[in-house]
mmCIF file of N, CA and C in Angstrom:
data_model
loop_
_atom_site.group_PDB
_atom_site.id
_atom_site.type_symbol
_atom_site.label_atom_id
_atom_site.label_comp_id
_atom_site.label_asym_id
_atom_site.label_seq_id
_atom_site.Cartn_x
_atom_site.Cartn_y
_atom_site.Cartn_z
ATOM 1 N N MET A 1 0.834 -1.173 0.000
ATOM 2 C CA MET A 1 0.000 0.000 0.000
ATOM 3 C C MET A 1 0.874 1.229 0.000
ATOM 4 N N PRO A 2 0.603 2.218 -0.859
ATOM 5 C CA PRO A 2 1.403 3.429 -0.897
ATOM 6 C C PRO A 2 1.224 4.236 0.386
ATOM 7 N N TRP A 3 2.259 4.921 0.773
ATOM 8 C CA TRP A 3 2.215 5.742 1.983
ATOM 9 C C TRP A 3 1.975 7.196 1.674
ATOM 10 N N LYS A 4 1.708 7.516 0.439
ATOM 11 C CA LYS A 4 1.501 8.901 0.033
ATOM 12 C C LYS A 4 0.050 9.287 0.238
ATOM 13 N N ASN A 5 -0.172 10.548 0.621
ATOM 14 C CA ASN A 5 -1.547 11.036 0.673
ATOM 15 C C ASN A 5 -1.838 11.784 -0.622
ATOM 16 N N ASP A 6 -3.084 12.151 -0.849
ATOM 17 C CA ASP A 6 -3.483 12.773 -2.110
ATOM 18 C C ASP A 6 -2.753 14.082 -2.354
ATOM 19 N N GLN A 7 -2.579 14.879 -1.315
ATOM 20 C CA GLN A 7 -1.904 16.167 -1.483
ATOM 21 C C GLN A 7 -0.460 15.967 -1.941
ATOM 22 N N THR A 8 0.244 15.038 -1.320
ATOM 23 C CA THR A 8 1.627 14.772 -1.710
ATOM 24 C C THR A 8 1.675 14.221 -3.124
ATOM 25 N N LEU A 9 0.740 13.358 -3.467
ATOM 26 C CA LEU A 9 0.701 12.778 -4.807
ATOM 27 C C LEU A 9 0.483 13.877 -5.846
ATOM 28 N N ASN A 10 -0.407 14.824 -5.564
ATOM 29 C CA ASN A 10 -0.640 15.938 -6.482
ATOM 30 C C ASN A 10 0.621 16.777 -6.652
ATOM 31 N N LEU A 11 1.341 17.009 -5.570
ATOM 32 C CA LEU A 11 2.591 17.759 -5.649
ATOM 33 C C LEU A 11 3.611 17.009 -6.493
ATOM 34 N N SER A 12 3.626 15.677 -6.374
ATOM 35 C CA SER A 12 4.545 14.867 -7.169
ATOM 36 C C SER A 12 4.234 14.989 -8.662
ATOM 37 N N PHE A 13 2.962 14.986 -9.016
ATOM 38 C CA PHE A 13 2.599 15.123 -10.420
ATOM 39 C C PHE A 13 3.002 16.491 -10.957
ATOM 40 N N LYS A 14 2.876 17.531 -10.134
ATOM 41 C CA LYS A 14 3.342 18.861 -10.545
ATOM 42 C C LYS A 14 4.842 18.825 -10.792
ATOM 43 N N TYR A 15 5.582 18.105 -9.953
ATOM 44 C CA TYR A 15 7.020 17.972 -10.137
ATOM 45 C C TYR A 15 7.334 17.310 -11.472
ATOM 46 N N ILE A 16 6.594 16.273 -11.813
ATOM 47 C CA ILE A 16 6.820 15.549 -13.061
ATOM 48 C C ILE A 16 6.580 16.458 -14.259
ATOM 49 N N ILE A 17 5.534 17.254 -14.205
ATOM 50 C CA ILE A 17 5.230 18.155 -15.311
ATOM 51 C C ILE A 17 6.351 19.177 -15.480
ATOM 52 N N MET A 18 6.874 19.667 -14.367
ATOM 53 C CA MET A 18 7.929 20.669 -14.415
ATOM 54 C C MET A 18 9.297 20.045 -14.705
ATOM 55 N N ASN A 19 9.471 18.766 -14.420
ATOM 56 C CA ASN A 19 10.738 18.071 -14.597
ATOM 57 C C ASN A 19 10.497 16.772 -15.366
ATOM 58 N N PRO A 20 10.380 16.856 -16.681
ATOM 59 C CA PRO A 20 9.967 15.677 -17.452
ATOM 60 C C PRO A 20 11.061 14.619 -17.634
ATOM 61 N N SER A 21 11.552 14.088 -16.552
ATOM 62 C CA SER A 21 12.493 12.968 -16.616
ATOM 63 C C SER A 21 11.695 11.683 -16.763
ATOM 64 N N PRO A 22 12.334 10.624 -17.253
ATOM 65 C CA PRO A 22 11.608 9.355 -17.383
ATOM 66 C C PRO A 22 11.164 8.824 -16.016
ATOM 67 N N ILE A 23 10.017 8.201 -16.016
ATOM 68 C CA ILE A 23 9.500 7.590 -14.791
ATOM 69 C C ILE A 23 9.882 6.121 -14.801
ATOM 70 N N ASN A 24 10.449 5.669 -13.692
ATOM 71 C CA ASN A 24 10.879 4.281 -13.557
ATOM 72 C C ASN A 24 10.009 3.555 -12.539
ATOM 73 N N ILE A 25 9.726 2.299 -12.811
ATOM 74 C CA ILE A 25 9.116 1.417 -11.823
ATOM 75 C C ILE A 25 10.217 0.448 -11.409
ATOM 76 N N LEU A 26 10.667 0.593 -10.174
ATOM 77 C CA LEU A 26 11.809 -0.166 -9.682
ATOM 78 C C LEU A 26 11.370 -1.167 -8.622
ATOM 79 N N VAL A 27 12.054 -2.296 -8.568
ATOM 80 C CA VAL A 27 11.733 -3.340 -7.595
ATOM 81 C C VAL A 27 13.036 -3.767 -6.916
ATOM 82 N N PHE A 28 13.003 -3.762 -5.575
ATOM 83 C CA PHE A 28 14.197 -4.072 -4.801
ATOM 84 C C PHE A 28 13.930 -5.124 -3.738
ATOM 85 N N LYS A 29 14.956 -5.863 -3.404
ATOM 86 C CA LYS A 29 14.968 -6.753 -2.247
ATOM 87 C C LYS A 29 15.545 -5.940 -1.097
ATOM 88 N N THR A 30 14.865 -5.962 0.072
ATOM 89 C CA THR A 30 15.336 -5.186 1.218
ATOM 90 C C THR A 30 15.284 -6.036 2.488
ATOM 91 N N ASN A 31 15.706 -5.437 3.581
ATOM 92 C CA ASN A 31 15.526 -6.066 4.890
ATOM 93 C C ASN A 31 14.602 -5.217 5.767
ATOM 94 N N ILE A 32 13.713 -4.465 5.146
ATOM 95 C CA ILE A 32 12.719 -3.651 5.846
ATOM 96 C C ILE A 32 11.579 -4.573 6.245
ATOM 97 N N CYS A 33 11.378 -4.772 7.557
ATOM 98 C CA CYS A 33 10.403 -5.797 7.927
ATOM 99 C C CYS A 33 9.368 -5.385 8.974
ATOM 100 N N THR A 34 9.541 -4.280 9.657
ATOM 101 C CA THR A 34 8.575 -3.903 10.694
ATOM 102 C C THR A 34 7.870 -2.604 10.322
ATOM 103 N N LYS A 35 6.795 -2.310 11.053
ATOM 104 C CA LYS A 35 6.103 -1.033 10.856
ATOM 105 C C LYS A 35 7.016 0.123 11.213
ATOM 106 N N ALA A 36 7.858 -0.062 12.213
ATOM 107 C CA ALA A 36 8.813 0.977 12.595
ATOM 108 C C ALA A 36 9.793 1.244 11.453
ATOM 109 N N ASP A 37 10.262 0.182 10.811
ATOM 110 C CA ASP A 37 11.147 0.340 9.656
ATOM 111 C C ASP A 37 10.435 1.111 8.544
ATOM 112 N N CYS A 38 9.199 0.733 8.271
ATOM 113 C CA CYS A 38 8.420 1.397 7.227
ATOM 114 C C CYS A 38 8.230 2.876 7.539
ATOM 115 N N SER A 39 8.032 3.200 8.794
ATOM 116 C CA SER A 39 7.864 4.601 9.199
ATOM 117 C C SER A 39 9.135 5.406 8.966
ATOM 118 N N ILE A 40 10.276 4.803 9.232
ATOM 119 C CA ILE A 40 11.561 5.471 8.999
ATOM 120 C C ILE A 40 11.738 5.744 7.509
ATOM 121 N N VAL A 41 11.440 4.752 6.689
ATOM 122 C CA VAL A 41 11.556 4.907 5.238
ATOM 123 C C VAL A 41 10.555 5.948 4.753
ATOM 124 N N LYS A 42 9.337 5.898 5.246
ATOM 125 C CA LYS A 42 8.309 6.864 4.856
ATOM 126 C C LYS A 42 8.748 8.284 5.142
ATOM 127 N N GLU A 43 9.299 8.490 6.317
ATOM 128 C CA GLU A 43 9.750 9.828 6.701
ATOM 129 C C GLU A 43 10.766 10.370 5.685
ATOM 130 N N ARG A 44 11.671 9.526 5.251
ATOM 131 C CA ARG A 44 12.689 9.951 4.275
ATOM 132 C C ARG A 44 12.099 10.112 2.882
ATOM 133 N N PHE A 45 11.314 9.128 2.424
ATOM 134 C CA PHE A 45 10.740 9.188 1.075
ATOM 135 C C PHE A 45 9.787 10.375 0.919
ATOM 136 N N ASP A 46 9.101 10.754 1.996
ATOM 137 C CA ASP A 46 8.172 11.888 1.930
ATOM 138 C C ASP A 46 8.877 13.201 1.612
ATOM 139 N N THR A 47 10.177 13.264 1.825
ATOM 140 C CA THR A 47 10.922 14.496 1.541
ATOM 141 C C THR A 47 11.430 14.552 0.098
ATOM 142 N N ILE A 48 11.211 13.491 -0.668
ATOM 143 C CA ILE A 48 11.753 13.401 -2.029
ATOM 144 C C ILE A 48 10.599 13.497 -3.027
ATOM 145 N N THR A 49 10.488 14.646 -3.677
ATOM 146 C CA THR A 49 9.341 14.869 -4.573
ATOM 147 C C THR A 49 9.362 13.986 -5.813
ATOM 148 N N SER A 50 10.510 13.466 -6.195
ATOM 149 C CA SER A 50 10.566 12.623 -7.391
ATOM 150 C C SER A 50 10.193 11.169 -7.111
ATOM 151 N N ILE A 51 9.851 10.861 -5.855
ATOM 152 C CA ILE A 51 9.277 9.549 -5.532
ATOM 153 C C ILE A 51 7.768 9.723 -5.585
ATOM 154 N N ILE A 52 7.153 9.073 -6.538
ATOM 155 C CA ILE A 52 5.730 9.269 -6.805
ATOM 156 C C ILE A 52 4.865 8.355 -5.957
ATOM 157 N N GLU A 53 5.240 7.093 -5.894
ATOM 158 C CA GLU A 53 4.472 6.099 -5.146
ATOM 159 C C GLU A 53 5.415 4.969 -4.760
ATOM 160 N N TRP A 54 5.149 4.351 -3.616
ATOM 161 C CA TRP A 54 5.988 3.231 -3.209
ATOM 162 C C TRP A 54 5.225 2.356 -2.219
ATOM 163 N N ASN A 55 5.670 1.109 -2.109
ATOM 164 C CA ASN A 55 5.130 0.215 -1.091
ATOM 165 C C ASN A 55 6.159 -0.865 -0.790
ATOM 166 N N ILE A 56 6.029 -1.442 0.383
ATOM 167 C CA ILE A 56 6.915 -2.520 0.815
ATOM 168 C C ILE A 56 6.057 -3.703 1.226
ATOM 169 N N ASP A 57 6.359 -4.859 0.669
ATOM 170 C CA ASP A 57 5.665 -6.090 1.042
ATOM 171 C C ASP A 57 6.488 -6.765 2.130
ATOM 172 N N THR A 58 6.150 -6.478 3.380
ATOM 173 C CA THR A 58 6.909 -7.037 4.496
ATOM 174 C C THR A 58 6.588 -8.509 4.739
ATOM 175 N N GLU A 59 5.564 -9.028 4.082
ATOM 176 C CA GLU A 59 5.208 -10.438 4.213
ATOM 177 C C GLU A 59 6.045 -11.323 3.285
ATOM 178 N N ASP A 60 6.562 -10.744 2.213
ATOM 179 C CA ASP A 60 7.372 -11.479 1.241
ATOM 180 C C ASP A 60 8.745 -11.769 1.841
ATOM 181 N N ILE A 61 9.300 -12.914 1.528
ATOM 182 C CA ILE A 61 10.614 -13.299 2.053
ATOM 183 C C ILE A 61 11.698 -12.296 1.651
ATOM 184 N N ASP A 62 11.527 -11.631 0.495
ATOM 185 C CA ASP A 62 12.505 -10.655 0.013
ATOM 186 C C ASP A 62 12.205 -9.227 0.469
ATOM 187 N N ARG A 63 11.143 -9.038 1.262
ATOM 188 C CA ARG A 63 10.764 -7.695 1.742
ATOM 189 C C ARG A 63 10.801 -6.708 0.576
ATOM 190 N N VAL A 64 9.984 -6.982 -0.422
ATOM 191 C CA VAL A 64 10.044 -6.298 -1.710
ATOM 192 C C VAL A 64 9.569 -4.846 -1.611
ATOM 193 N N LEU A 65 10.421 -3.945 -2.082
ATOM 194 C CA LEU A 65 10.094 -2.533 -2.228
ATOM 195 C C LEU A 65 9.802 -2.281 -3.695
ATOM 196 N N ARG A 66 8.602 -1.770 -3.971
ATOM 197 C CA ARG A 66 8.238 -1.359 -5.329
ATOM 198 C C ARG A 66 8.091 0.152 -5.291
ATOM 199 N N ILE A 67 8.721 0.823 -6.247
ATOM 200 C CA ILE A 67 8.737 2.282 -6.207
ATOM 201 C C ILE A 67 8.588 2.857 -7.606
ATOM 202 N N VAL A 68 7.754 3.883 -7.725
ATOM 203 C CA VAL A 68 7.587 4.625 -8.971
ATOM 204 C C VAL A 68 8.298 5.955 -8.741
ATOM 205 N N THR A 69 9.304 6.212 -9.549
ATOM 206 C CA THR A 69 10.149 7.375 -9.298
ATOM 207 C C THR A 69 10.859 7.825 -10.557
ATOM 208 N N GLN A 70 11.407 9.009 -10.475
ATOM 209 C CA GLN A 70 12.260 9.513 -11.537
ATOM 210 C C GLN A 70 13.736 9.327 -11.180
ATOM 211 N N LEU A 71 13.993 8.759 -10.035
ATOM 212 C CA LEU A 71 15.367 8.525 -9.594
ATOM 213 C C LEU A 71 15.907 7.225 -10.180
ATOM 214 N N PRO A 72 17.213 7.157 -10.398
ATOM 215 C CA PRO A 72 17.816 5.892 -10.841
ATOM 216 C C PRO A 72 17.925 4.899 -9.687
ATOM 217 N N GLU A 73 18.098 3.635 -10.021
ATOM 218 C CA GLU A 73 18.173 2.562 -9.026
ATOM 219 C C GLU A 73 19.195 2.852 -7.939
ATOM 220 N N GLN A 74 20.372 3.298 -8.341
ATOM 221 C CA GLN A 74 21.456 3.495 -7.378
ATOM 222 C C GLN A 74 21.110 4.548 -6.333
ATOM 223 N N ASP A 75 20.347 5.568 -6.701
ATOM 224 C CA ASP A 75 19.950 6.587 -5.725
ATOM 225 C C ASP A 75 19.070 5.985 -4.633
ATOM 226 N N ILE A 76 18.134 5.119 -5.012
ATOM 227 C CA ILE A 76 17.262 4.474 -4.028
ATOM 228 C C ILE A 76 18.092 3.575 -3.118
ATOM 229 N N ILE A 77 18.999 2.815 -3.693
ATOM 230 C CA ILE A 77 19.869 1.937 -2.903
ATOM 231 C C ILE A 77 20.681 2.762 -1.907
ATOM 232 N N THR A 78 21.237 3.874 -2.358
ATOM 233 C CA THR A 78 22.035 4.740 -1.493
ATOM 234 C C THR A 78 21.197 5.315 -0.359
ATOM 235 N N ILE A 79 20.007 5.776 -0.672
ATOM 236 C CA ILE A 79 19.115 6.339 0.359
ATOM 237 C C ILE A 79 18.843 5.303 1.442
ATOM 238 N N LEU A 80 18.472 4.087 1.040
ATOM 239 C CA LEU A 80 18.150 3.053 2.023
ATOM 240 C C LEU A 80 19.385 2.597 2.790
ATOM 241 N N ASN A 81 20.521 2.502 2.116
ATOM 242 C CA ASN A 81 21.761 2.130 2.803
ATOM 243 C C ASN A 81 22.122 3.163 3.867
ATOM 244 N N LYS A 82 21.935 4.443 3.562
ATOM 245 C CA LYS A 82 22.221 5.500 4.543
ATOM 246 C C LYS A 82 21.289 5.425 5.751
ATOM 247 N N LEU A 83 20.096 4.876 5.536
ATOM 248 C CA LEU A 83 19.154 4.686 6.644
ATOM 249 C C LEU A 83 19.478 3.407 7.439
ATOM 250 N N GLY A 84 20.425 2.625 6.937
ATOM 251 C CA GLY A 84 20.840 1.398 7.624
ATOM 252 C C GLY A 84 20.177 0.134 7.116
ATOM 253 N N TYR A 85 19.533 0.213 5.952
ATOM 254 C CA TYR A 85 18.853 -0.955 5.391
ATOM 255 C C TYR A 85 19.614 -1.527 4.205
ATOM 256 N N ALA A 86 19.520 -2.826 4.052
ATOM 257 C CA ALA A 86 20.067 -3.497 2.870
ATOM 258 C C ALA A 86 19.078 -3.290 1.732
ATOM 259 N N CYS A 87 19.605 -3.119 0.535
ATOM 260 C CA CYS A 87 18.742 -2.909 -0.626
ATOM 261 C C CYS A 87 19.517 -3.330 -1.861
ATOM 262 N N SER A 88 18.911 -4.195 -2.661
ATOM 263 C CA SER A 88 19.529 -4.587 -3.924
ATOM 264 C C SER A 88 18.422 -4.757 -4.967
ATOM 265 N N GLU A 89 18.784 -4.500 -6.207
ATOM 266 C CA GLU A 89 17.811 -4.620 -7.282
ATOM 267 C C GLU A 89 17.336 -6.066 -7.394
ATOM 268 N N LEU A 90 16.030 -6.243 -7.469
ATOM 269 C CA LEU A 90 15.463 -7.589 -7.586
ATOM 270 C C LEU A 90 15.293 -7.893 -9.064
ATOM 271 N N GLU A 91 15.842 -9.037 -9.484
ATOM 272 C CA GLU A 91 15.765 -9.400 -10.902
ATOM 273 C C GLU A 91 14.698 -10.421 -11.142
#
C-alpha cells in the first residue's frame, strides 16, 4: 500500500510536469520488515518529490520494495543504505 496522501501525490505530479524525466518502476529486495522500519523509510521518502508512489511487502521473504520514481536505481539503494537498510535490485 502506498504511503503517500493525495496532497503529496498531487505535488509529485506537478514535479513531473515541471521536470519531465523518465519515470521508472523499480523493484528491490530489502531487509525492511517492521512497521517501525516502514515509518523510517516513509519519513525519508516523503521528503523526495521525485518519488511518486511506493510500497513494501513485508510479508514477502525478500521484503520487496516497489517504487515509482524519476530517480535511478542506485539513488534508491544509497538512500536506504544510509538509513541502515540493505537494498539490492530484484531481478
